[in-house]
Coordinates of C-alpha atoms in Angstrom, one line a residue:
Chain V
X1 CA 19.6 24.0 31.9
X2 CA 18.5 20.4 31.7
X3 CA 15.3 21.3 33.6
X4 CA 14.7 23.8 30.9
X5 CA 15.6 21.1 28.3
X6 CA 13.0 19.0 29.6
X7 CA 10.5 21.5 29.6
X8 CA 11.2 22.2 26.1
X9 CA 11.2 18.3 25.2
X10 CA 7.8 18.1 26.8
X11 CA 6.5 21.3 25.0
X12 CA 7.7 19.9 21.7
X13 CA 5.8 16.8 22.2
X14 CA 2.5 18.4 23.0
X15 CA 3.1 21.0 20.3
X16 CA 3.6 18.3 17.8
X17 CA 0.4 16.3 19.0
X18 CA -1.8 19.3 18.9
X19 CA -0.5 20.4 15.3
X20 CA -1.1 16.8 14.0
X21 CA -4.3 16.6 15.6
X22 CA -5.5 20.3 14.2
X23 CA -3.7 20.1 10.9
X24 CA -3.1 16.4 10.1
X25 CA -5.1 16.2 7.1
X26 CA -7.0 18.0 4.5
X27 CA -10.5 16.9 5.1
X28 CA -11.2 18.9 8.3
X29 CA -9.9 22.4 9.3
X30 CA -8.4 23.4 12.7
X31 CA -11.8 24.9 13.8
X32 CA -13.8 21.7 12.7
X33 CA -11.5 19.5 14.8
X34 CA -11.7 21.9 17.9
X35 CA -15.5 21.6 17.5
X36 CA -15.5 18.1 17.4
X37 CA -13.4 18.0 20.6
X38 CA -15.9 20.1 22.2
X39 CA -18.6 17.4 21.6
X40 CA -20.0 18.9 18.2
X41 CA -19.5 18.4 14.4
X42 CA -21.2 16.0 12.0
X43 CA -20.6 12.4 12.4
X44 CA -18.1 12.0 9.7
X45 CA -16.2 14.8 11.3
X46 CA -16.2 12.8 14.5
X47 CA -15.3 9.5 12.5
X48 CA -12.1 11.6 11.2
X49 CA -10.9 12.9 14.6
X50 CA -11.7 9.8 16.7
X51 CA -11.5 7.0 14.0
X52 CA -8.5 8.5 12.0
X53 CA -6.4 10.9 13.3
X54 CA -6.2 10.2 17.2
X55 CA -5.3 6.5 16.5
X56 CA -2.6 7.6 13.9
X57 CA -1.4 10.3 16.2
X58 CA -1.1 7.7 19.3
X59 CA 0.4 5.0 17.1
X60 CA 3.0 7.5 15.9
X61 CA 3.8 8.3 19.4
X62 CA 4.2 4.7 20.4
X63 CA 6.1 3.9 17.5
X64 CA 8.8 6.8 17.8
X65 CA 9.0 6.2 21.5
X66 CA 9.5 2.5 20.9
X67 CA 12.2 3.0 18.2
X68 CA 14.1 6.0 20.0
X69 CA 14.0 3.8 23.3
X70 CA 15.2 0.6 21.6
X71 CA 18.1 2.6 19.9
X72 CA 19.2 4.2 23.1
X73 CA 19.4 0.9 24.9
X74 CA 21.0 -0.9 22.0
X75 CA 23.6 1.9 21.6
X76 CA 24.4 1.6 25.6
X77 CA 24.4 -2.0 25.4
X78 CA 26.7 -2.6 22.6
X79 CA 29.0 0.8 23.4
X80 CA 28.4 1.4 19.8
X81 CA 27.0 4.6 18.6
X82 CA 25.9 3.1 15.2
X83 CA 23.8 0.3 17.0
X84 CA 20.1 0.6 16.2
X85 CA 17.3 -1.7 15.4
X86 CA 18.4 -1.5 11.6
X87 CA 21.9 -2.3 12.0
X88 CA 20.9 -5.4 14.2
X89 CA 18.4 -6.7 11.7
X90 CA 15.6 -6.6 13.8
X91 CA 13.6 -4.2 11.7
X92 CA 14.7 -6.1 8.5
X93 CA 13.1 -9.4 9.9
X94 CA 10.0 -7.8 10.8
X95 CA 9.6 -5.8 7.5
X96 CA 10.6 -9.0 5.3
X97 CA 8.0 -11.0 7.1
X98 CA 5.6 -8.1 6.9
X99 CA 6.0 -7.6 3.0
X100 CA 5.4 -11.5 2.5
X101 CA 2.3 -11.6 4.5
X102 CA 1.0 -8.5 2.7
X103 CA 1.9 -10.1 -0.8
X104 CA 0.8 -13.7 -0.1
X105 CA -2.2 -13.6 2.6
X106 CA -5.7 -13.3 1.2
X107 CA -7.4 -10.0 1.5
X108 CA -9.5 -11.0 4.5
X109 CA -6.5 -12.1 6.5
X110 CA -4.9 -8.7 6.5
X111 CA -5.1 -8.5 10.2
X112 CA -2.4 -11.3 10.4
X113 CA 0.2 -9.0 9.1
X114 CA 1.2 -7.7 12.4
X115 CA 1.4 -11.1 13.7
X116 CA 3.6 -12.1 10.7
X117 CA 5.9 -9.0 11.4
X118 CA 6.1 -9.8 15.0
X119 CA 7.3 -13.5 14.0
X120 CA 9.8 -12.3 11.6
X121 CA 11.4 -9.7 13.9
X122 CA 11.7 -12.5 16.7
X123 CA 13.2 -15.0 14.3
X124 CA 15.8 -12.2 13.1
X125 CA 16.4 -11.5 16.6
X126 CA 17.1 -15.4 17.6
X127 CA 19.3 -15.6 14.5
X128 CA 21.3 -12.4 15.6
X129 CA 21.6 -13.9 19.1
X130 CA 22.6 -17.4 17.8
X131 CA 25.2 -16.2 15.5
X132 CA 26.7 -13.8 17.9
X133 CA 27.4 -16.6 20.3
X134 CA 31.0 -17.1 21.3
X135 CA 32.8 -19.0 23.8
X136 CA 32.4 -16.2 26.2
X137 CA 28.9 -15.6 25.2
X138 CA 27.4 -13.1 22.6
X139 CA 30.0 -10.1 22.3
X140 CA 28.8 -6.7 21.0
X141 CA 31.3 -7.1 17.9
X142 CA 30.0 -10.4 16.8
X143 CA 26.3 -9.2 17.3
X144 CA 26.8 -6.2 15.1
X145 CA 28.6 -8.5 12.6
X146 CA 25.6 -11.0 12.9
X147 CA 23.0 -8.2 12.5
X148 CA 24.7 -6.9 9.2
X149 CA 24.4 -10.5 8.1
X150 CA 20.9 -11.0 9.0
X151 CA 19.9 -7.5 7.3
X152 CA 21.6 -8.4 4.2
X153 CA 19.4 -11.6 4.1
X154 CA 16.1 -9.9 4.9
X155 CA 17.0 -7.4 2.4
X156 CA 16.9 -9.8 -0.2
X157 CA 14.0 -11.3 0.9
X158 CA 12.2 -8.0 0.7
X159 CA 13.5 -7.3 -2.7
X160 CA 12.5 -10.9 -4.0
X161 CA 8.9 -10.4 -2.7
X162 CA 8.8 -6.9 -4.0
X163 CA 9.8 -8.1 -7.4
X164 CA 7.0 -10.7 -7.6
X165 CA 4.2 -8.9 -5.9
X166 CA 1.3 -8.6 -8.1
X167 CA 0.2 -4.9 -8.8
X168 CA -2.8 -4.7 -6.3
X169 CA -0.3 -6.0 -3.3
X170 CA 2.5 -3.8 -4.2
X171 CA 1.4 -0.6 -2.4
X172 CA 1.0 -2.5 0.7
X173 CA 4.2 -4.2 0.3
X174 CA 5.9 -0.7 -0.2
X175 CA 4.2 0.9 2.5
X176 CA 6.0 -1.6 4.8
X177 CA 9.5 -0.9 3.3
X178 CA 9.1 2.8 3.5
X179 CA 7.1 3.2 6.7
X180 CA 3.6 4.7 7.0
X181 CA 0.8 5.3 9.7
X182 CA -2.1 5.2 7.1
X183 CA -3.3 1.8 8.6
X184 CA -3.6 2.9 12.1
X185 CA -6.6 2.3 14.1
X186 CA -7.9 2.0 17.5
X187 CA -7.5 -1.7 17.1
X188 CA -3.7 -1.6 16.2
X189 CA -3.2 1.0 19.2
X190 CA -4.9 -1.4 21.4
X191 CA -2.5 -4.5 20.3
X192 CA 0.5 -2.4 20.6
X193 CA 0.2 -1.0 24.0
X194 CA 0.5 -4.0 26.1
X195 CA 3.0 -5.5 23.9
X196 CA 5.6 -2.5 24.3
X197 CA 4.8 -1.8 28.0
X198 CA 6.7 -4.7 29.5
X199 CA 10.0 -4.1 27.3
X200 CA 9.6 -0.5 27.8
X201 CA 9.4 -0.7 31.4
X202 CA 12.5 -3.1 31.5
X203 CA 14.6 -1.2 29.6
X204 CA 13.8 2.0 31.8
X205 CA 14.6 -0.1 34.8
X206 CA 17.9 -1.3 33.6
X207 CA 19.0 2.3 32.8
X208 CA 21.4 2.2 35.9
X209 CA 22.8 -1.1 34.9
X210 CA 23.5 0.3 31.3
X211 CA 25.2 3.1 32.7
X212 CA 27.6 0.9 34.8
X213 CA 28.0 -1.4 31.9
X214 CA 29.6 1.5 30.1
X215 CA 32.4 1.6 32.4
X216 CA 33.5 -2.2 31.5
X217 CA 32.0 -5.6 32.1
X218 CA 34.3 -6.3 34.9
X219 CA 33.5 -3.0 36.8
X220 CA 29.9 -3.5 36.2
X221 CA 30.0 -7.1 37.6
X222 CA 31.8 -5.6 40.6
X223 CA 29.4 -3.3 41.4
X224 CA 26.6 -6.1 41.2
X225 CA 25.5 -6.0 37.7
X226 CA 24.7 -9.4 36.3
X227 CA 26.2 -8.6 32.9
X228 CA 24.7 -11.8 31.3
X229 CA 21.2 -11.4 32.4
X230 CA 20.9 -7.6 31.7
X231 CA 22.5 -8.0 28.4
X232 CA 20.2 -10.6 27.4
X233 CA 17.0 -8.7 28.7
X234 CA 17.9 -5.4 27.2
X235 CA 18.6 -6.9 23.8
X236 CA 15.1 -9.1 24.0
X237 CA 13.4 -6.1 25.2
X238 CA 14.9 -3.5 22.5
X239 CA 13.7 -6.5 19.8
X240 CA 10.4 -6.6 21.1
X241 CA 10.1 -2.9 20.9
X242 CA 11.3 -2.8 17.1
X243 CA 9.1 -5.7 16.2
X244 CA 6.0 -3.8 17.6
X245 CA 6.9 -0.9 15.6
X246 CA 7.7 -2.5 12.4
X247 CA 4.3 -4.6 12.8
X248 CA 2.2 -1.7 12.8
X249 CA 4.0 1.1 10.8
X250 CA 6.5 -0.7 8.8
X251 CA 10.3 0.3 8.7
X252 CA 10.9 4.1 9.7
X253 CA 14.5 5.1 9.6
X254 CA 16.7 7.3 11.8
X255 CA 14.5 7.6 14.7
X256 CA 16.2 4.9 16.6
X257 CA 19.5 6.2 15.5
X258 CA 19.2 10.0 15.8
X259 CA 17.1 10.5 18.7
X260 CA 19.3 9.0 21.4
X261 CA 22.4 10.9 19.8
X262 CA 20.6 14.2 20.1
X263 CA 19.3 13.3 23.8
X264 CA 22.9 12.2 24.8
X265 CA 24.1 15.8 23.4
X266 CA 21.6 17.5 25.2
X267 CA 21.1 15.4 28.4
X268 CA 24.6 13.8 29.2
X269 CA 25.8 10.5 28.7
X270 CA 23.8 8.6 31.4
X271 CA 21.5 6.1 30.1
X272 CA 19.2 6.4 33.3
X273 CA 18.7 10.1 32.0
X274 CA 18.9 9.5 28.4
X275 CA 16.4 6.5 27.9
X276 CA 13.1 8.4 29.0
X277 CA 14.1 11.2 27.2
X278 CA 14.9 9.5 24.2
X279 CA 11.3 8.0 24.2
X280 CA 9.7 11.3 24.3
X281 CA 11.9 12.8 21.7
X282 CA 11.5 9.8 19.5
X283 CA 7.6 10.2 20.0
X284 CA 7.8 14.0 19.2
X285 CA 9.7 13.3 16.1
X286 CA 7.8 10.7 14.5
X287 CA 4.3 12.6 15.2
X288 CA 6.1 15.8 13.6
X289 CA 7.4 13.7 10.7
X290 CA 4.1 11.9 10.2
X291 CA 2.4 15.7 10.0
X292 CA 4.8 16.8 7.5
X293 CA 4.6 13.5 5.5
X294 CA 0.9 14.1 5.2
X295 CA 0.9 17.7 4.4
X296 CA 4.0 18.7 2.6
X297 CA 2.5 17.2 -0.8
X298 CA -0.9 16.6 0.1
X299 CA -3.0 14.9 -0.9
X300 CA 0.0 12.6 -1.9
X301 CA 1.8 11.2 1.3
X302 CA 5.5 10.7 1.6
X303 CA 7.2 8.1 3.2
X304 CA 7.5 9.0 7.1
X305 CA 11.0 7.4 7.3
X306 CA 12.1 9.9 4.6
X307 CA 10.7 12.9 6.7
X308 CA 12.0 11.6 10.0
X309 CA 15.5 11.5 8.4
X310 CA 15.2 15.1 6.8
X311 CA 14.0 16.6 10.3
X312 CA 16.4 14.5 12.4
X313 CA 19.6 14.8 10.7
X314 CA 19.9 18.3 10.4
X315 CA 19.2 18.9 14.1
X316 CA 21.7 16.3 14.8
X317 CA 24.3 18.0 12.6
X318 CA 23.8 21.3 14.0
X319 CA 24.0 20.0 17.8
X320 CA 27.1 17.8 16.7
X321 CA 28.9 20.8 15.6
X322 CA 28.0 23.0 18.9
X323 CA 29.1 20.5 20.9
X324 CA 32.5 19.8 19.0
Chain W
X1 CA -40.0 -1.1 -41.1
X2 CA -42.9 -2.7 -38.7
X3 CA -40.2 -5.3 -37.0
X4 CA -37.9 -2.0 -36.6
X5 CA -40.4 -0.3 -35.0
X6 CA -41.5 -3.0 -32.7
X7 CA -38.0 -3.5 -31.8
X8 CA -37.5 0.0 -31.0
X9 CA -40.5 0.2 -28.8
X10 CA -39.4 -3.1 -27.1
X11 CA -36.0 -1.5 -26.4
X12 CA -37.8 1.7 -25.1
X13 CA -40.0 -0.3 -22.7
X14 CA -37.0 -2.0 -21.7
X15 CA -35.0 1.2 -20.9
X16 CA -37.9 2.6 -19.2
X17 CA -38.0 -0.3 -17.0
X18 CA -34.3 -0.1 -16.1
X19 CA -34.6 3.8 -15.7
X20 CA -37.7 3.3 -13.5
X21 CA -35.5 0.4 -11.5
X22 CA -32.5 2.6 -11.3
X23 CA -34.3 6.0 -10.7
X24 CA -33.8 6.5 -7.0
X25 CA -32.0 5.5 -4.0
X26 CA -33.1 1.8 -2.8
X27 CA -31.9 -0.3 0.1
X28 CA -29.6 -2.7 -1.1
X29 CA -29.3 -6.6 0.2
X30 CA -26.1 -7.7 1.9
X31 CA -24.1 -9.1 -0.7
X32 CA -20.4 -10.6 -0.9
X33 CA -18.3 -8.7 -3.3
X34 CA -15.7 -10.3 -5.4
X35 CA -13.0 -10.2 -2.5
X36 CA -15.5 -12.2 -0.7
X37 CA -16.1 -9.4 2.0
X38 CA -19.8 -8.5 3.0
X39 CA -21.1 -5.4 1.6
X40 CA -23.5 -4.0 4.2
X41 CA -26.9 -3.5 3.2
X42 CA -28.2 0.2 3.0
X43 CA -29.1 2.9 0.5
X44 CA -26.8 3.8 -2.2
X45 CA -27.4 7.6 -2.7
X46 CA -23.9 8.7 -2.3
X47 CA -21.5 6.8 -4.0
X48 CA -17.6 7.5 -4.2
X49 CA -15.6 5.4 -6.8
X50 CA -11.8 4.9 -6.0
X51 CA -10.7 3.9 -9.5
X52 CA -11.6 4.5 -13.2
X53 CA -12.9 1.0 -14.1
X54 CA -15.5 1.0 -11.2
X55 CA -16.5 4.5 -12.3
X56 CA -17.1 3.0 -16.0
X57 CA -19.2 0.3 -14.2
X58 CA -21.2 2.6 -12.0
X59 CA -22.1 4.8 -15.1
X60 CA -22.8 1.6 -17.2
X61 CA -25.3 0.2 -14.7
X62 CA -26.9 3.4 -14.6
X63 CA -25.6 4.8 -11.0
X64 CA -23.5 7.6 -12.5
X65 CA -26.1 10.2 -11.4
X66 CA -25.2 9.1 -7.8
X67 CA -21.8 9.2 -8.1
X68 CA -20.3 12.0 -5.8
X69 CA -16.7 11.6 -6.3
X70 CA -13.9 9.9 -8.3
X71 CA -10.4 10.0 -8.8
X72 CA -8.8 12.4 -11.2
X73 CA -7.8 9.5 -13.4
X74 CA -11.6 8.7 -14.0
X75 CA -12.5 10.3 -17.2
X76 CA -14.7 8.1 -18.9
X77 CA -17.6 8.5 -19.7
X78 CA -17.1 12.4 -20.2
X79 CA -19.6 13.2 -17.4
X80 CA -17.0 11.2 -14.9
X81 CA -14.4 14.1 -15.7
X82 CA -17.2 16.7 -14.1
X83 CA -17.3 15.0 -10.8
X84 CA -15.6 15.7 -7.6
X85 CA -12.0 14.5 -7.4
X86 CA -10.9 12.3 -4.3
X87 CA -7.7 10.8 -3.6
X88 CA -8.0 7.1 -3.4
X89 CA -5.5 6.9 -0.8
X90 CA -6.7 9.6 1.4
X91 CA -9.4 8.3 3.7
X92 CA -10.0 11.3 5.7
X93 CA -11.2 12.9 2.4
X94 CA -13.2 9.7 1.5
X95 CA -15.1 10.0 5.2
X96 CA -15.8 13.5 4.9
X97 CA -17.8 13.3 1.8
X98 CA -20.2 10.9 3.7
X99 CA -20.6 8.0 1.2
X100 CA -23.0 5.6 1.7
X101 CA -21.4 3.2 -0.7
X102 CA -17.7 3.0 -1.9
X103 CA -16.6 1.4 -5.1
X104 CA -13.2 -0.2 -5.1
X105 CA -11.1 -2.4 -7.4
X106 CA -8.2 -4.8 -6.8
X107 CA -6.9 -3.3 -9.8
X108 CA -5.2 -0.3 -8.5
X109 CA -6.6 0.1 -4.9
X110 CA -4.6 -0.7 -1.9
X111 CA -6.4 -3.5 -0.2
X112 CA -5.3 -2.3 3.3
X113 CA -6.8 1.1 2.4
X114 CA -10.1 -0.9 1.8
X115 CA -9.8 -2.9 5.1
X116 CA -9.6 0.4 6.8
X117 CA -12.3 1.9 5.2
X118 CA -14.6 -1.3 6.0
X119 CA -13.2 -0.9 9.8
X120 CA -14.4 2.6 10.0
X121 CA -18.0 1.3 8.9
X122 CA -18.0 2.4 5.4
X123 CA -19.9 0.2 3.1
X124 CA -17.2 -1.0 0.3
X125 CA -17.9 -3.2 -2.8
X126 CA -14.6 -4.2 -4.2
X127 CA -14.4 -5.8 -7.5
X128 CA -11.6 -8.4 -8.7
X129 CA -11.8 -8.7 -12.4
X130 CA -9.6 -11.4 -13.8
X131 CA -11.3 -12.5 -17.0
X132 CA -14.3 -11.5 -19.0
X133 CA -16.6 -13.9 -17.0
X134 CA -15.6 -12.0 -13.7
X135 CA -16.4 -8.8 -15.5
X136 CA -19.8 -9.7 -16.2
X137 CA -20.0 -11.0 -12.8
X138 CA -18.9 -7.6 -11.4
X139 CA -21.6 -5.7 -13.7
X140 CA -24.2 -7.8 -11.9
X141 CA -22.5 -7.3 -8.6
X142 CA -22.5 -3.4 -8.8
X143 CA -25.8 -3.2 -10.2
X144 CA -27.0 -5.3 -7.5
X145 CA -25.4 -3.1 -4.7
X146 CA -26.7 0.1 -6.3
X147 CA -30.3 -1.2 -6.8
X148 CA -30.1 -1.6 -10.7
X149 CA -30.3 -5.4 -11.0
X150 CA -31.9 -5.3 -14.4
X151 CA -29.3 -2.9 -16.0
X152 CA -26.6 -5.2 -14.6
X153 CA -28.1 -8.4 -15.9
X154 CA -28.7 -6.8 -19.2
X155 CA -25.1 -5.4 -19.5
X156 CA -23.4 -8.7 -18.5
X157 CA -25.6 -10.2 -21.2
X158 CA -24.5 -7.7 -24.0
X159 CA -21.0 -8.0 -23.1
X160 CA -21.3 -11.9 -22.8
X161 CA -22.6 -11.9 -26.3
X162 CA -19.9 -9.6 -27.8
X163 CA -17.3 -11.5 -26.4
X164 CA -18.8 -14.7 -27.8
X165 CA -19.1 -13.2 -31.2
X166 CA -15.5 -11.9 -31.0
X167 CA -14.4 -15.5 -30.1
X168 CA -16.0 -16.9 -32.9
X169 CA -14.3 -14.5 -35.5
X170 CA -10.8 -15.2 -33.6
X171 CA -11.3 -18.8 -33.7
X172 CA -10.5 -18.5 -37.5
X173 CA -7.3 -17.1 -37.0
X174 CA -4.0 -18.9 -36.6
X175 CA -3.1 -19.5 -33.1
X176 CA 0.1 -17.3 -32.1
X177 CA 2.4 -17.1 -29.1
X178 CA 1.9 -14.1 -27.5
X179 CA 2.8 -11.7 -24.5
X180 CA 0.7 -8.6 -23.1
X181 CA 3.4 -6.1 -22.2
X182 CA 2.5 -3.8 -19.3
X183 CA 5.8 -2.1 -19.2
X184 CA 9.1 -2.3 -21.6
X185 CA 11.7 -1.2 -19.1
X186 CA 11.8 -3.4 -17.3
X187 CA 10.0 -5.8 -19.4
X188 CA 6.7 -6.5 -17.4
X189 CA 4.0 -8.7 -18.8
X190 CA 0.6 -10.2 -17.8
X191 CA 0.7 -13.6 -16.6
X192 CA -2.0 -16.4 -16.7
X193 CA -4.8 -15.6 -14.4
X194 CA -5.2 -12.1 -15.2
X195 CA -8.0 -10.2 -17.4
X196 CA -5.0 -9.6 -19.8
X197 CA -4.5 -13.2 -20.1
X198 CA -8.0 -13.7 -20.8
X199 CA -7.9 -10.9 -23.4
X200 CA -5.0 -12.5 -25.5
X201 CA -6.9 -16.0 -25.1
X202 CA -10.2 -14.7 -26.3
X203 CA -8.4 -13.2 -29.3
X204 CA -6.8 -16.4 -30.3
X205 CA -3.6 -16.0 -28.8
X206 CA -1.6 -18.3 -26.3
X207 CA 0.1 -16.3 -23.6
X208 CA 3.6 -17.4 -22.9
X209 CA 4.1 -15.3 -19.8
X210 CA 5.2 -17.7 -16.9
X211 CA 2.6 -18.5 -14.2
X212 CA 5.0 -17.7 -11.4
X213 CA 6.0 -14.4 -10.2
X214 CA 2.6 -12.7 -9.3
X215 CA 0.1 -11.3 -11.7
X216 CA 2.6 -9.2 -13.6
X217 CA 6.0 -10.8 -13.7
X218 CA 9.1 -8.9 -14.5
X219 CA 10.9 -10.8 -17.3
X220 CA 14.4 -10.9 -19.0
X221 CA 14.5 -8.6 -22.2
X222 CA 16.0 -11.6 -23.8
X223 CA 12.5 -13.1 -24.1
X224 CA 11.8 -10.6 -26.8
X225 CA 14.5 -12.6 -28.7
X226 CA 12.7 -16.0 -28.6
X227 CA 12.0 -17.1 -32.2
X228 CA 8.6 -18.7 -30.7
X229 CA 7.4 -15.5 -29.7
X230 CA 5.0 -14.1 -32.3
X231 CA 3.0 -11.3 -31.0
X232 CA 3.1 -8.6 -28.3
X233 CA 0.1 -6.8 -27.3
X234 CA 0.7 -3.5 -25.9
X235 CA -1.4 -0.4 -24.4
X236 CA -1.2 2.6 -26.8
X237 CA 0.1 5.3 -24.4
X238 CA 2.9 8.1 -24.8
X239 CA 5.1 6.3 -22.1
X240 CA 4.7 2.9 -23.7
X241 CA 5.7 4.6 -27.4
X242 CA 8.6 6.2 -25.7
X243 CA 9.7 2.9 -24.2
X244 CA 9.1 1.3 -27.5
X245 CA 11.2 3.7 -29.6
X246 CA 14.0 3.3 -27.0
X247 CA 13.9 -0.6 -27.3
X248 CA 14.0 -0.7 -30.8
X249 CA 17.6 0.7 -30.7
X250 CA 18.7 -1.9 -28.3
X251 CA 19.5 -5.8 -29.3
X252 CA 16.7 -6.9 -27.2
X253 CA 14.1 -4.9 -29.8
X254 CA 16.0 -6.4 -32.9
X255 CA 13.1 -8.7 -33.7
X256 CA 10.7 -5.9 -33.2
X257 CA 12.9 -3.7 -35.2
X258 CA 13.1 -6.2 -38.1
X259 CA 9.1 -6.9 -37.6
X260 CA 9.8 -10.5 -37.0
X261 CA 7.9 -9.7 -33.7
X262 CA 4.6 -8.2 -34.4
X263 CA 3.4 -5.4 -32.2
X264 CA -0.2 -4.8 -31.9
X265 CA -1.3 -1.4 -29.9
X266 CA -4.6 -1.4 -28.2
X267 CA -6.5 1.7 -26.8
X268 CA -4.6 2.0 -23.4
X269 CA -7.7 3.1 -21.3
X270 CA -10.0 0.1 -22.7
X271 CA -6.8 -2.4 -22.5
X272 CA -5.6 -1.4 -19.0
X273 CA -9.0 -0.8 -17.1
X274 CA -10.8 -3.9 -16.2
X275 CA -14.5 -2.5 -17.1
X276 CA -17.0 -2.5 -19.8
X277 CA -14.9 -1.2 -22.5
X278 CA -12.5 -4.2 -22.1
X279 CA -14.8 -5.7 -24.8
X280 CA -13.8 -2.6 -27.1
X281 CA -10.2 -3.7 -26.5
X282 CA -11.0 -7.3 -27.4
X283 CA -12.8 -5.9 -30.4
X284 CA -9.4 -3.8 -31.5
X285 CA -7.2 -7.1 -30.9
X286 CA -9.3 -9.2 -32.9
X287 CA -9.9 -6.6 -35.8
X288 CA -5.9 -6.1 -35.8
X289 CA -5.5 -9.9 -35.8
X290 CA -8.0 -10.3 -38.7
X291 CA -5.6 -7.6 -40.6
X292 CA -2.4 -9.7 -40.2
X293 CA -0.3 -9.7 -43.2

């Protein structure tokens, strides 16, 4: 059963990538894309496939995997099914800094927007960690509460920035808040890959520890888990993944929340099993979401976050009903 | 009569010279556009415009025949309506049309899109018109990148002369406190530093909008009740008329209703697009002011 589900997951991922490559835009037909992939086609078609579509697909894969992996890890760490990068204010911090940078930076400094997002997410993470500190270290409940407070603050910053943004900057600032892969480029992918590799590897490495933590801190400690270290590492690694995702694609909701739930329903509760599968499922969902966002009302592009919610939530509801 | 003929002949020679200068594709020098970015040198035989104002500029400097596509909103001059349509947010479609020059503007185009287009190797010239002086500069810039410098210089001089004449006419009018209303609900106005601010200034009006809050800040509707405010200048389009009608029935619209606050409606496209027809909007504004009771 699980092996079949694994095969289905990989097939869904490959199918989503192929569909996005062949039908991801209105300028080239599927046969044009195949001609380019075979080494033919005019230069502009090659630019579209290799300069626009492929980087966009790879960025969507990376962002989707990062968000889902971070969500799965945070839900396991905090034993809270609602925990995700948004609830903890991490995405909000990145988005607030991004919108500020989009509105304030001169046009030639546009390349600094992702750096600002990373700094904003890091600041939000630090604030959540600092606010959640108690006599016995940061507790899951305090972390959620601190996240809600930081989220409210970052939302206020974003709204203030949007209210004061000049009209040429407004589309860019709105794109940050709604999520978009329109700015995907080879350079963005090259920046993001090394940035997410370490935290992703760290989370996968701690999969077993997260499973033991779910049985209780004391029993986990008795079985050799350094609870404080694992908690700190997992939280920071998840925050880094979210920061990278927000920096290059803006805020994309539901992937980090829904995907881990779907994976737990299909593959069981063990974080060791769920984490890698959540990454794959998140990647597939995001690529598919971006494809629908581009094609549903083409040439108008919908916010990716809206589509990922529309795609993910009904699937989640069906699985939830079946399992109950 | 002789004088008129001589003048006509001179004009004819000038137009011929401009036509020859703009007759065909030419290599353009590498120039800096109004956002400070370098426009790579090269021919301009397949030009894509991403906004109505730069479409009008391209036609005005004599490069209309080399435009291969423009957005659906580009409807002036009438020939622009026959151009192939391109979505200014769809980079794939822009690339597929193989442009050797893309004309963009900060008044409507997403600057991240412009940055991506440049990163893909497209030659992009972006205008940033914030005043009539910058409009004249944009005329010369666009003309230079499409290889029609003489026409650009001539157009800039013509626009400059018209603006100067209108300024002289408005100098005799009383200076009044005004706002340029970009939207009624919520109340969004043009702040100092925008081309709309310069429009008010040249027509002898003092823009009372705050300098903070971006180029087009959102104001408290109570601003319309301030007795110091004397004139509101508004683009004449259906949505603005509807908003105005709704506002008249509210408390915030009481001064408008009582005509204590004068409303001047301007031709919307001319007033909203920072292109050559902005001077027509200025002429309409000055004329409306001259007819003040």
